[in-house]
Amino acid sequence: MYDTTDPRAALNAPAKSSVPPPIEYAAAEYAKFYETKPQEDDKNGKTWYARGQNFIIAYTEAAPGATFSRKGQTDEYVVLLHDADITADLTAGSEKKSIGGYSVTFVPPGDSGVTLPKGGRLVRLFTTRSADIAAKSSNAQSYAKPHANIPPYQSWPVPNDGYKIRSYSLDVPPEPGRFGRIWRCTTFMVNYLDGYQGRRDPTKLSPHHHDDFEQCSLAVEGEFIHHLRWPWTVNKSFWRGDDHELCKSPSIAVIPPPSIHTTEASGSGFNQLVDIFCPPRIDFSEKPGWVLNANEYPMP
């Protein structure tokens, strides 16, 4: 259910889900990095880890000169630099690239590294195929058993011209009819939503549901209330009460299918949310002009 001014109101009806109709539901997952201890605290800085069914979020407050390496990385991962005044030096195999802040970057499989000369905030997104990182997640136990209503993970096709470091500025102006600022790779879709100055208009919320995938909402500025409601099943033991969860920054909310959900910016200042999907969404990809790098990554 979208307001008529919301570009998602023009989405096609979702394709028939590949998972059976739900008979039980998972709870939402919330990781409030601002009020919990990091999983790592060393010379590189402080890093918090939290996960969903298919993905892991690594949020780092990096020290100057911090380096984060991956050896034999199994698939593409994402480097998100929210702050404009930081830089990063990336390596992937024999390739080297320096990038500025306020950017999203896709890093190829294999050996790679990210160095922040001046330090700063760094967000990395991995699939749970990186088992060593998944084990560090603060909520790893929540996924000891796979959650219901989500099909097995499958990566999307390899880029037309092969893997390489691909970096994109987040400084993209809004466009009528386009929803947020969306990029995708073989493993993730990242939607850097239009921010809110002050509270979101409570008369124009967007309650909706997803049949068979999780949504991760990463708060990088401000604060948000995540409203969730689960449908009833014939088995009352699976019923859940509503969530109205306040999450400040930095934090993530992992929203399970098929909960009805909407997120309300509630901070008095600037509020910035990033929606993350793993693997990418078909419906967003089918909308002409929505995925800003669609010409580089073919659809399944």
XYZ file of N, CA, C and O in Angstrom, residues 5 55 69 100 119 143-144 166 172 176 181 232 242 249 258 292 295:
68
model
N 1.972 9.358 -4.469
C 3.190 10.073 -4.839
C 4.432 9.197 -4.754
O 5.521 9.622 -5.148
N 23.015 -12.291 4.023
C 23.974 -11.187 4.006
C 24.517 -10.887 5.401
O 23.927 -11.256 6.424
N 41.529 -6.757 4.675
C 41.890 -7.623 3.556
C 40.987 -8.843 3.488
O 40.483 -9.328 4.505
N 36.825 8.261 -3.531
C 36.417 9.273 -2.574
C 35.246 8.806 -1.744
O 34.676 7.725 -1.953
N 41.217 7.142 8.038
C 40.212 6.532 8.889
C 38.820 6.986 8.498
O 38.606 7.573 7.433
N 20.253 -17.328 13.219
C 20.199 -18.023 11.928
C 20.857 -19.392 12.008
O 21.271 -19.945 10.988
N 20.946 -19.946 13.207
C 21.442 -21.311 13.339
C 20.562 -22.259 12.529
O 21.038 -23.255 11.970
N 34.311 -1.429 -9.257
C 33.342 -0.506 -9.862
C 32.830 0.416 -8.767
O 32.224 -0.037 -7.799
N 23.713 11.774 -6.728
C 22.823 11.662 -7.888
C 21.526 12.388 -7.549
O 20.867 12.040 -6.563
N 11.942 12.591 -11.021
C 10.532 12.200 -10.896
C 10.294 10.794 -11.435
O 10.768 10.434 -12.513
N 18.169 5.929 -5.138
C 19.362 5.818 -5.988
C 19.851 4.388 -5.847
O 20.371 4.003 -4.801
N -1.883 -13.146 10.465
C -2.264 -14.306 11.278
C -2.273 -15.560 10.409
O -2.612 -15.529 9.223
N 2.796 -6.628 17.093
C 3.414 -5.618 16.235
C 4.741 -5.139 16.821
O 4.954 -5.153 18.032
N 21.135 5.931 14.804
C 22.248 5.626 13.909
C 23.535 5.441 14.709
O 23.748 6.179 15.691
N 6.632 -12.572 5.522
C 5.908 -11.580 4.740
C 5.327 -10.477 5.636
O 4.176 -10.069 5.456
N 20.851 2.374 -11.606
C 21.701 3.344 -12.293
C 22.867 2.712 -13.035
O 23.450 3.344 -13.920
N 23.207 -1.266 -17.058
C 23.871 -1.664 -18.297
C 25.133 -2.497 -18.041
O 25.642 -3.145 -18.960
